[in-house]
Coordinates of C-alpha atoms in Angstrom, one line a residue:
R1 CA -7.9 -45.4 -9.0
A2 CA -11.3 -45.0 -9.6
E3 CA -11.9 -43.5 -6.2
G4 CA -9.3 -40.7 -6.8
P5 CA -10.9 -38.1 -9.0
Q6 CA -14.2 -38.3 -7.3
M7 CA -12.4 -36.1 -4.9
R8 CA -12.6 -33.5 -7.0
R9 CA -15.7 -30.8 -6.6
G10 CA -18.4 -31.6 -9.4
Y11 CA -16.8 -34.8 -10.5
V12 CA -18.8 -36.6 -12.9
G13 CA -17.4 -40.2 -14.2
R14 CA -15.1 -39.7 -17.4
D15 CA -16.6 -42.9 -18.6
S16 CA -20.0 -41.8 -18.6
M17 CA -19.0 -38.7 -20.5
T18 CA -19.4 -37.9 -24.2
A19 CA -16.6 -36.6 -26.1
S20 CA -17.9 -33.2 -25.8
E21 CA -18.5 -33.2 -22.4
K22 CA -14.9 -34.4 -21.6
E23 CA -13.7 -31.3 -23.7
V24 CA -15.9 -29.0 -21.6
R25 CA -14.7 -30.9 -18.2
K26 CA -11.6 -29.9 -19.2
D27 CA -11.7 -26.5 -20.3
D28 CA -13.5 -25.8 -17.0
E29 CA -10.3 -27.1 -15.2
T30 CA -7.9 -25.4 -17.0
R31 CA -10.0 -22.1 -16.3
E32 CA -10.1 -22.8 -12.7
M33 CA -6.4 -23.5 -12.7
I34 CA -5.8 -20.2 -14.5
S35 CA -7.9 -18.0 -12.1
S36 CA -6.0 -19.6 -9.2
M37 CA -2.7 -18.6 -10.3
E38 CA -4.4 -15.1 -11.4
M39 CA -5.4 -15.0 -7.8
E40 CA -2.1 -15.9 -6.5
D41 CA -0.1 -13.7 -8.8
A42 CA -2.2 -10.6 -7.7
R43 CA -1.4 -11.3 -4.1
K44 CA 2.5 -11.5 -4.8
R45 CA 2.2 -8.2 -6.9
G46 CA 0.0 -6.4 -4.3
G47 CA 3.0 -7.0 -2.0
N48 CA 2.9 -6.6 1.9
L49 CA 3.4 -3.3 3.7
E50 CA 6.9 -4.0 5.6
W51 CA 7.9 -1.6 8.0
L52 CA 10.9 0.1 6.4
A53 CA 8.2 1.2 3.9
V54 CA 5.9 2.9 6.6
S55 CA 9.3 4.6 8.1
S56 CA 10.6 5.8 5.1
V57 CA 7.3 7.5 4.2
M58 CA 7.1 9.1 7.7
T59 CA 10.4 10.5 7.0
V60 CA 10.4 12.0 3.8
S61 CA 6.7 13.3 4.6
I62 CA 8.4 15.9 6.6
F63 CA 8.4 18.1 3.4
A64 CA 4.6 18.1 3.3
G65 CA 4.5 18.9 7.0
L66 CA 7.0 21.8 6.7
L67 CA 4.8 23.2 3.8
G68 CA 1.7 22.9 5.9
Y69 CA 3.2 24.2 9.0
D70 CA 4.2 27.4 6.7
I71 CA 0.6 27.8 5.6
G72 CA -0.7 27.6 8.9
V73 CA 1.9 29.7 10.8
M74 CA 1.8 32.7 8.3
A75 CA -2.0 33.0 8.5
G76 CA -1.1 34.1 11.9
A77 CA 2.4 35.4 11.7
L78 CA 1.8 37.7 8.8
L79 CA -0.3 40.1 11.3
P80 CA 2.9 40.6 13.5
M81 CA 5.5 40.5 11.3
S82 CA 3.6 43.0 8.8
R83 CA 3.2 45.4 11.7
D84 CA 6.5 44.7 12.9
L85 CA 8.3 45.3 9.8
S86 CA 5.7 48.0 8.1
F87 CA 4.9 45.8 5.3
T88 CA 2.8 47.2 2.8
S89 CA -0.5 45.2 1.5
W90 CA 1.7 44.2 -1.8
Q91 CA 4.7 43.3 0.3
E92 CA 2.4 40.7 2.4
E93 CA 1.0 39.3 -0.6
I94 CA 4.8 38.8 -2.0
A95 CA 5.9 37.6 1.4
V96 CA 3.2 34.7 1.3
G97 CA 3.0 33.8 -2.2
C98 CA 6.5 34.1 -3.1
L99 CA 7.4 30.8 -1.6
N100 CA 5.0 29.1 -3.8
F101 CA 6.6 30.6 -7.1
V102 CA 10.1 29.7 -5.8
S103 CA 9.3 26.1 -4.9
A104 CA 8.3 25.7 -8.6
A105 CA 11.7 26.4 -9.7
G106 CA 12.9 24.0 -7.0
S107 CA 10.6 21.2 -8.2
I108 CA 11.8 21.8 -12.0
S109 CA 15.3 21.5 -10.7
G110 CA 14.4 18.1 -8.6
G111 CA 13.2 16.5 -11.7
T112 CA 17.3 16.6 -13.1
M113 CA 18.6 16.0 -10.0
Y114 CA 16.7 13.0 -8.8
N115 CA 18.0 11.4 -12.3
K116 CA 21.7 12.2 -11.2
L117 CA 21.9 12.2 -7.3
G118 CA 19.0 9.7 -6.5
A119 CA 16.3 10.6 -4.1
V120 CA 18.0 10.5 -0.8
K121 CA 20.7 12.7 -1.3
C122 CA 18.3 15.1 -2.9
V123 CA 16.0 14.6 0.5
K124 CA 19.4 15.8 2.5
I125 CA 19.7 18.7 0.3
A126 CA 16.3 20.2 0.8
V127 CA 16.2 19.8 4.3
V128 CA 19.4 21.9 4.2
L129 CA 17.9 24.6 2.4
Y130 CA 15.0 24.5 4.3
A131 CA 16.7 25.5 7.8
I132 CA 19.0 28.0 6.2
G133 CA 15.8 29.8 5.1
M134 CA 13.9 29.5 8.2
L135 CA 17.1 31.2 10.2
V136 CA 17.3 33.9 7.8
I137 CA 13.7 34.5 8.0
A138 CA 13.9 34.9 12.0
A139 CA 17.0 36.8 11.7
S140 CA 15.4 39.3 9.2
Y141 CA 15.0 43.3 9.8
S142 CA 13.4 44.2 6.7
F143 CA 11.2 42.9 3.7
G144 CA 14.3 42.3 2.0
M145 CA 15.4 39.8 3.9
V146 CA 12.3 38.1 4.7
F147 CA 12.0 37.6 1.0
V148 CA 15.3 36.2 0.5
G149 CA 14.6 33.6 3.4
R150 CA 11.4 32.6 1.6
L151 CA 13.0 32.2 -1.8
I152 CA 15.9 29.8 0.1
V153 CA 12.8 28.0 1.9
G154 CA 10.8 28.0 -1.4
L155 CA 13.8 26.1 -3.1
G156 CA 14.1 23.4 -0.5
V157 CA 10.5 22.7 -0.4
G158 CA 9.9 22.8 -3.9
L159 CA 12.7 20.2 -4.3
G160 CA 11.2 17.9 -1.7
F161 CA 8.0 18.2 -3.0
A162 CA 9.5 16.9 -6.5
I163 CA 11.2 14.1 -5.2
C164 CA 8.9 12.9 -2.3
P165 CA 5.6 11.8 -3.8
Q166 CA 7.5 9.8 -6.6
Y167 CA 9.8 8.3 -3.9
I168 CA 7.0 7.2 -1.9
A169 CA 5.2 5.6 -4.9
E170 CA 8.2 3.6 -6.0
I171 CA 9.1 1.9 -2.8
S172 CA 5.3 1.2 -1.9
P173 CA 3.3 -2.1 -2.6
P174 CA 0.8 -1.6 -5.0
A175 CA -2.1 -2.4 -2.8
W176 CA -0.5 0.2 -0.2
R177 CA 0.4 2.7 -2.6
G178 CA -2.7 5.0 -2.3
V179 CA -2.7 4.7 1.5
L180 CA 1.3 5.7 1.7
V181 CA 1.2 8.5 -0.9
S182 CA -1.4 9.9 0.8
C183 CA 0.4 10.4 3.9
F184 CA 1.9 13.1 1.8
E185 CA -1.2 15.2 2.2
I186 CA -1.7 14.3 6.0
S187 CA 1.5 15.6 6.9
I188 CA 0.4 18.9 5.1
N189 CA -2.8 19.0 7.3
L190 CA -0.6 18.1 10.2
G191 CA 1.5 20.7 9.7
L192 CA -1.2 23.1 9.0
C193 CA -2.7 22.3 12.3
G194 CA 0.8 22.5 14.3
G195 CA 1.1 26.2 12.6
Y196 CA -2.4 27.4 13.5
L197 CA -1.9 25.9 17.1
A198 CA 1.6 27.4 17.1
N199 CA -0.2 31.0 16.7
L200 CA -2.4 30.6 19.6
V201 CA 0.0 29.6 22.1
V202 CA 2.1 32.7 21.3
V203 CA -0.2 34.9 20.7
D204 CA 0.0 37.3 23.9
L205 CA 3.8 38.2 23.1
S206 CA 4.6 41.2 21.7
D207 CA 4.9 41.2 17.7
S208 CA 8.8 40.9 17.2
P209 CA 9.6 37.9 19.4
R210 CA 6.3 36.4 18.6
W211 CA 6.6 35.9 14.7
R212 CA 10.5 35.1 14.9
L213 CA 9.8 32.3 17.3
L214 CA 7.3 30.9 15.0
M215 CA 9.7 31.0 12.4
L216 CA 12.5 28.9 14.5
L217 CA 10.2 26.5 16.4
P218 CA 10.1 23.8 12.7
L219 CA 14.0 23.6 13.2
V220 CA 14.0 21.4 16.2
P221 CA 12.0 18.4 14.6
T222 CA 13.8 18.9 11.1
S223 CA 17.1 18.6 12.8
L224 CA 16.4 15.6 14.6
I225 CA 14.9 13.7 11.6
Y226 CA 17.9 14.9 9.5
I227 CA 20.3 13.3 12.1
L228 CA 18.2 10.1 13.0
N229 CA 16.5 9.0 10.3
I230 CA 17.3 10.6 6.6
P231 CA 20.6 8.4 7.0
K232 CA 18.4 5.3 7.1
L233 CA 16.4 5.7 4.0
P234 CA 16.9 3.2 1.4
E235 CA 17.1 4.3 -2.2
S236 CA 14.6 4.0 -4.9
P237 CA 15.1 0.5 -6.5
R238 CA 13.8 1.8 -9.8
W239 CA 16.2 4.4 -9.7
L240 CA 18.8 1.7 -8.5
L241 CA 18.1 -0.3 -11.5
R242 CA 18.9 2.2 -13.8
E243 CA 22.5 0.5 -13.5
P244 CA 22.6 -3.3 -13.8
R245 CA 25.2 -3.7 -11.4
N246 CA 22.7 -2.7 -8.6
E247 CA 20.2 -5.1 -9.2
A248 CA 21.3 -7.1 -5.8
L249 CA 20.8 -4.0 -4.0
A250 CA 17.7 -3.1 -5.8
R251 CA 16.1 -6.6 -5.0
D252 CA 17.1 -6.1 -1.1
V253 CA 15.3 -2.8 -1.2
L254 CA 12.0 -4.5 -2.9
V255 CA 12.1 -7.5 -0.5
R256 CA 12.5 -5.1 2.7
T257 CA 9.6 -2.7 1.5
C258 CA 7.2 -5.0 -0.2
G259 CA 8.0 -8.2 1.2
E260 CA 9.8 -11.6 -0.2
A261 CA 6.7 -12.7 -2.2
A262 CA 6.3 -9.4 -4.2
A263 CA 10.1 -8.5 -4.8
G264 CA 10.7 -11.1 -7.6
P265 CA 7.7 -10.3 -9.8
A266 CA 8.7 -6.5 -9.1
L267 CA 12.1 -6.9 -10.1
A268 CA 11.2 -8.4 -13.2
D269 CA 8.2 -5.9 -14.0
I270 CA 10.7 -3.1 -13.8
K271 CA 13.7 -4.7 -15.7
E272 CA 11.1 -5.4 -18.4
I273 CA 9.9 -1.8 -18.7
I274 CA 13.8 -0.6 -18.5
A275 CA 14.6 -3.1 -21.2
Q276 CA 11.6 -2.3 -23.4
Q277 CA 12.9 1.7 -23.2
N278 CA 16.3 0.7 -24.0
A279 CA 15.3 -1.2 -26.7
E280 CA 13.0 1.9 -28.4
E281 CA 15.9 4.3 -27.6
E282 CA 18.6 2.0 -29.4
S283 CA 16.1 1.6 -32.5
Q284 CA 15.3 5.6 -32.9
G285 CA 18.9 6.1 -32.5
D286 CA 18.4 8.4 -29.4
R287 CA 20.3 6.5 -26.4
G288 CA 21.4 8.7 -23.9
K289 CA 18.9 11.5 -24.9
K290 CA 17.6 12.1 -21.2
G291 CA 16.4 15.5 -21.4
W292 CA 12.7 17.0 -21.0
A293 CA 12.1 16.3 -24.7
H294 CA 10.6 12.9 -23.8
L295 CA 8.4 14.2 -21.6
F296 CA 6.5 16.3 -24.5
E297 CA 7.3 14.3 -27.6
E298 CA 6.3 10.8 -26.4
P299 CA 2.4 10.3 -26.8
V300 CA 2.0 8.4 -23.6
A301 CA 4.1 10.9 -21.7
R302 CA 2.0 13.6 -23.3
R303 CA -1.3 11.8 -22.0
A304 CA 0.5 11.2 -18.7
L305 CA 1.2 15.1 -18.5
L306 CA -1.8 16.4 -19.3
I307 CA -3.5 14.4 -16.4
G308 CA -0.9 14.5 -13.8
A309 CA -0.2 18.5 -14.4
G310 CA -3.8 19.1 -14.9
T311 CA -5.1 17.4 -11.6
A312 CA -2.2 19.1 -9.8
F313 CA -3.2 22.6 -11.4
F314 CA -6.9 22.4 -10.3
Q315 CA -5.9 21.4 -7.1
Q316 CA -4.8 24.9 -6.3
A317 CA -6.9 26.8 -8.7
N318 CA -10.1 26.3 -6.6
G319 CA -8.5 28.8 -3.9
S320 CA -7.8 26.3 -1.1
E321 CA -4.6 28.0 -0.7
A322 CA -6.4 31.6 -0.3
A323 CA -8.8 29.7 2.4
V324 CA -5.9 28.5 4.6
Y325 CA -3.6 31.6 4.1
Y326 CA -6.4 33.8 4.9
V327 CA -8.5 32.5 7.4
P328 CA -8.3 35.6 9.6
Q329 CA -8.8 38.0 6.5
V330 CA -12.2 35.8 5.3
L331 CA -13.6 35.7 9.0
K332 CA -12.8 39.7 9.4
A333 CA -15.2 40.0 6.4
A334 CA -17.9 38.0 7.8
G335 CA -17.8 40.0 11.3
V336 CA -15.2 38.5 13.3
E337 CA -13.1 41.5 14.9
S338 CA -11.0 39.8 17.5
E339 CA -7.8 38.4 16.4
R340 CA -7.7 35.7 18.9
D341 CA -11.2 34.5 17.9
Q342 CA -9.9 34.8 14.3
L343 CA -6.8 32.7 15.0
G344 CA -8.9 30.3 17.0
A345 CA -11.4 29.6 14.1
A346 CA -8.4 29.2 12.2
A347 CA -7.2 26.5 14.3
V348 CA -10.9 24.5 13.9
V349 CA -10.6 25.0 10.0
G350 CA -7.4 23.1 10.3
L351 CA -8.3 20.5 12.7
C352 CA -11.3 19.9 10.2
K353 CA -9.2 19.5 7.5
T354 CA -6.7 17.0 9.2
V355 CA -9.5 14.6 10.5
F356 CA -11.2 14.2 7.2
I357 CA -7.8 13.8 5.5
T358 CA -7.6 10.5 7.3
V359 CA -10.8 9.2 5.9
G360 CA -9.6 9.9 2.3
Q361 CA -6.3 8.3 2.7
F362 CA -7.8 5.0 3.5
S363 CA -10.5 5.5 0.8
V364 CA -8.4 6.1 -1.9
D365 CA -7.5 2.5 -2.3
R366 CA -10.7 0.9 -1.6
Y367 CA -13.1 3.1 -3.5
G368 CA -10.6 4.1 -6.3
R369 CA -9.0 7.2 -7.4
R370 CA -12.1 8.4 -9.8
V371 CA -14.9 8.0 -7.4
M372 CA -13.0 9.8 -4.5
L373 CA -11.6 12.7 -6.6
L374 CA -15.3 13.3 -8.4
S375 CA -17.0 13.2 -5.2
S376 CA -14.9 15.3 -3.4
I377 CA -14.8 18.1 -6.4
A378 CA -18.7 18.0 -6.5
A379 CA -18.7 18.8 -2.7
V380 CA -16.0 21.0 -3.1
T381 CA -18.1 23.2 -5.6
A382 CA -21.0 23.3 -3.8
S383 CA -19.3 24.3 -0.4
L384 CA -17.4 27.1 -2.4
W385 CA -21.2 28.5 -3.8
L386 CA -22.3 28.5 0.1
L387 CA -18.7 30.5 1.1
A388 CA -19.5 32.9 -1.7
Y389 CA -23.4 33.6 -0.8
C390 CA -22.2 33.7 3.1
L391 CA -19.6 36.4 2.4
G392 CA -21.3 38.1 0.2
A393 CA -24.5 38.2 2.3
A394 CA -21.9 39.5 5.2
Q395 CA -21.0 42.6 3.1
A396 CA -24.5 43.2 2.9
G397 CA -25.0 42.9 6.6
G398 CA -26.9 39.9 6.3
S399 CA -25.1 36.8 7.5
A400 CA -23.8 35.3 10.6
A401 CA -20.0 34.6 11.3
G402 CA -20.9 31.1 12.3
L403 CA -22.3 30.1 8.9
T404 CA -19.3 31.4 7.5
L405 CA -16.8 29.0 9.8
F406 CA -19.1 26.0 8.8
A407 CA -18.9 26.8 5.1
L408 CA -14.8 27.1 5.6
C409 CA -15.0 23.7 7.3
F410 CA -17.3 22.3 4.8
F411 CA -15.2 23.2 2.2
M412 CA -11.9 22.0 3.9
A413 CA -13.8 18.7 4.8
S414 CA -14.5 18.2 1.2
F415 CA -11.3 19.1 -0.2
S416 CA -9.4 16.7 2.2
L417 CA -11.6 13.5 1.4
G418 CA -10.6 13.4 -2.3
M419 CA -8.7 16.5 -4.1
G420 CA -6.4 16.5 -1.0
P421 CA -4.8 13.0 -0.9
V422 CA -5.7 11.6 -4.7
T423 CA -3.8 14.3 -6.4
W424 CA -0.4 13.4 -5.2
V425 CA -1.4 9.9 -5.9
V426 CA -2.3 10.6 -9.7
A427 CA 0.8 12.5 -10.0
S428 CA 3.2 10.1 -8.5
E429 CA 1.9 6.9 -10.3
I430 CA 0.7 8.3 -13.7
F431 CA 4.0 9.0 -15.6
P432 CA 6.0 6.2 -17.3
L433 CA 9.3 5.4 -15.5
R434 CA 11.5 7.2 -17.9
V435 CA 10.1 10.5 -17.7
R436 CA 8.9 9.9 -14.1
S437 CA 11.0 12.3 -12.2
K438 CA 10.4 15.1 -14.6
G439 CA 6.8 14.4 -15.1
V440 CA 6.2 14.8 -11.2
A441 CA 8.4 17.7 -11.0
F442 CA 6.4 19.3 -13.7
S443 CA 3.0 18.7 -12.1
M444 CA 4.5 20.0 -8.5
A445 CA 5.6 23.0 -10.2
A446 CA 2.3 23.8 -12.0
N447 CA 0.5 22.7 -8.5
R448 CA 3.1 25.3 -6.6
I449 CA 2.7 28.3 -9.2
T450 CA -1.3 28.0 -9.3
S451 CA -1.0 27.9 -5.5
G452 CA 1.5 31.1 -5.4
T453 CA -0.9 33.1 -8.2
V454 CA -3.8 32.5 -5.6
A455 CA -2.0 33.3 -2.6
M456 CA -0.4 36.6 -4.2
T457 CA -3.5 37.8 -5.9
F458 CA -6.5 36.7 -3.5
L459 CA -6.3 40.2 -1.6
S460 CA -6.3 42.2 -4.8
L461 CA -9.0 40.0 -6.3
S462 CA -11.0 40.3 -3.0
R463 CA -10.8 44.2 -3.4
W464 CA -12.0 44.1 -7.0
L465 CA -14.6 41.5 -7.0
G466 CA -15.4 41.5 -3.1
V467 CA -14.5 38.5 -0.9
G468 CA -17.8 36.6 -2.0
G469 CA -17.2 37.2 -5.7
A470 CA -13.7 35.9 -5.1
F471 CA -15.1 32.6 -4.2
S472 CA -17.6 32.6 -6.9
L473 CA -14.7 32.8 -9.5
F474 CA -13.0 29.6 -7.6
A475 CA -16.7 27.7 -7.7
C476 CA -16.5 28.1 -11.5
V477 CA -13.0 26.7 -11.6
S478 CA -14.0 24.0 -9.6
A479 CA -16.9 23.0 -11.5
S480 CA -14.8 22.9 -14.8
H481 CA -12.4 20.6 -12.4
F482 CA -14.9 18.1 -12.3
V483 CA -15.3 17.9 -16.3
F484 CA -11.9 17.3 -16.6
T485 CA -11.5 14.6 -14.2
F486 CA -14.7 12.9 -15.5
A487 CA -13.3 13.0 -19.4
L488 CA -9.6 12.4 -19.0
L489 CA -8.6 10.3 -15.5
P490 CA -8.5 6.7 -15.5
E491 CA -9.1 4.4 -12.8
T492 CA -5.5 3.1 -11.4
R493 CA -6.4 1.4 -8.3
G494 CA -4.3 -1.9 -7.5
K495 CA -1.9 -1.5 -10.6
T496 CA 1.8 -1.6 -10.5
L497 CA 3.5 1.2 -11.8
E498 CA 4.4 -0.6 -14.7
E499 CA 0.9 -1.9 -15.6
I500 CA -0.3 1.9 -15.2
E501 CA 2.3 3.0 -18.0
A502 CA 1.3 0.0 -19.8
V503 CA -2.6 0.9 -19.6
L504 CA -1.9 3.9 -21.1
A505 CA 0.5 3.2 -23.6
A506 CA -2.3 0.5 -24.9
G507 CA -5.0 3.2 -24.8
S508 CA -6.4 4.8 -28.0
S509 CA -6.5 8.2 -29.3
R510 CA -9.6 8.9 -26.7
Y511 CA -9.0 8.6 -23.1
Q512 CA -10.2 5.9 -21.2
R513 CA -11.8 6.3 -18.0
F514 CA -12.3 2.8 -17.0
V515 CA -9.4 0.6 -17.3
D516 CA -8.8 -3.0 -16.7
D517 CA -7.0 -6.2 -17.3
E518 CA -9.3 -7.1 -20.1
E519 CA -9.0 -4.1 -22.2
V520 CA -5.2 -4.0 -22.0
A521 CA -5.4 -8.0 -23.3
S522 CA -7.5 -7.3 -25.8
S523 CA -5.4 -4.7 -27.6
P524 CA -4.0 -5.9 -30.7
T525 CA -0.8 -4.0 -30.3
Y526 CA -0.1 -5.5 -26.8
E527 CA 1.0 -8.9 -25.4
A528 CA 1.7 -10.1 -21.9
N529 CA 5.4 -11.0 -20.6
G530 CA 5.6 -13.5 -18.0
S531 CA 4.8 -11.5 -15.1
G532 CA 1.4 -10.7 -16.4
V533 CA 2.7 -7.1 -17.4
P534 CA 1.2 -6.1 -20.8
I535 CA 4.4 -5.1 -23.3
Q536 CA 4.1 -3.7 -26.3
A537 CA 4.6 -6.1 -29.3
S538 CA 7.2 -6.0 -31.6

């Protein structure tokens, strides 16, 4: 028997220990045991990346790809469309920007539709709306018909934008959530490159068949995905658990998306949060109150709304949409006259944006949301000042087109490293479960309205301030974005959605920039449940 305990590392004979030394040794062994259990619990909660999660993310990310294609293709299709249908300059701005405003309405409706129908049915409706809208545009022979088609497309894209980031976050293992949600931004950039390249392929066609063909091309992959992939999508386990009878189905989805080891703790966490919310509603006498009021009345929801919607707003307020929609016009202001050269340069910008978004995607879970976003905003601000200088000098006859193209690529690379992917990650994970669908919908609406405003006013703003002056204004907005993010955004890397909700609830009236488990555990109003997730003490 005397030999057994000596196998332990750092063993000291207990007979030779004083009482205090024995107590210290006991405390050390207890701490080691707790640390080992915590590491194992963290591993389980992190989950494994299963194929069903990957395939589902690839399927729903089609909406990001469709929006990216629209942005890229309209940069080239707008020119022949305008000549063919005799658009005025204000009709050009409306044709480009109206989709974003309507997609905001689609996003708001998505918050309600998700609660009633679930993610999968909403995805099906969104795909059908997009296809109908593109067919209407392709058959148009007037500005009015194009406008109607863009409205229908916008509803579909907006609904998809409201549903898909949240859906991806809810089926993703916590350790992979940043990477998987970032696939949404990667899809935007792949679609953007596809649109730019499609413009180059058909550039030699006459105006009418050229832009109509560009409107019809995305219907081929959209139809295939609708028939082959969407029927295989699993429903969100968090949506399923709103009804207790769906617990077995929700557990099955968790096992197939996060792995067997993570499914049990994840299921317990979700049920705990739902039970807590139901208890709060019963105590307040507002059971069944599912409207938008929760989003604006609850302190935790308001805090999440400021962070999520604010981040989504600033992503588009820096002029990124103008830079990709109007690349040919920007390069023309820099002295590039050939339409083929303008479209070729636009393709280079799109390729640069896509390459760097891949780097950003795999860095967001390694370095954290704050580091990636703040670094990206700082670089974007610098690139906007450089772009403003280049375009201002070009108008004075003193800047080369090559330097302007470099500034555009610098802008897109900086944007893609952080602002592009991190925005969707933050918006999809920051909201409490009870208001998540509406919070994400509101954030996406803010993002689309801002995007539409920039797209619809850029040409007029450029005539008023000059192209260089417009980008100087965007640089000032980007600097404000840095201050906002530094002051308000917490670090959520590696936490489950339920832990993020608890962290926000545990915060004081100030906004915690850096959060960890010790901060939550030390809160006097919170205690941990069996799975290690902090819950409000009764």
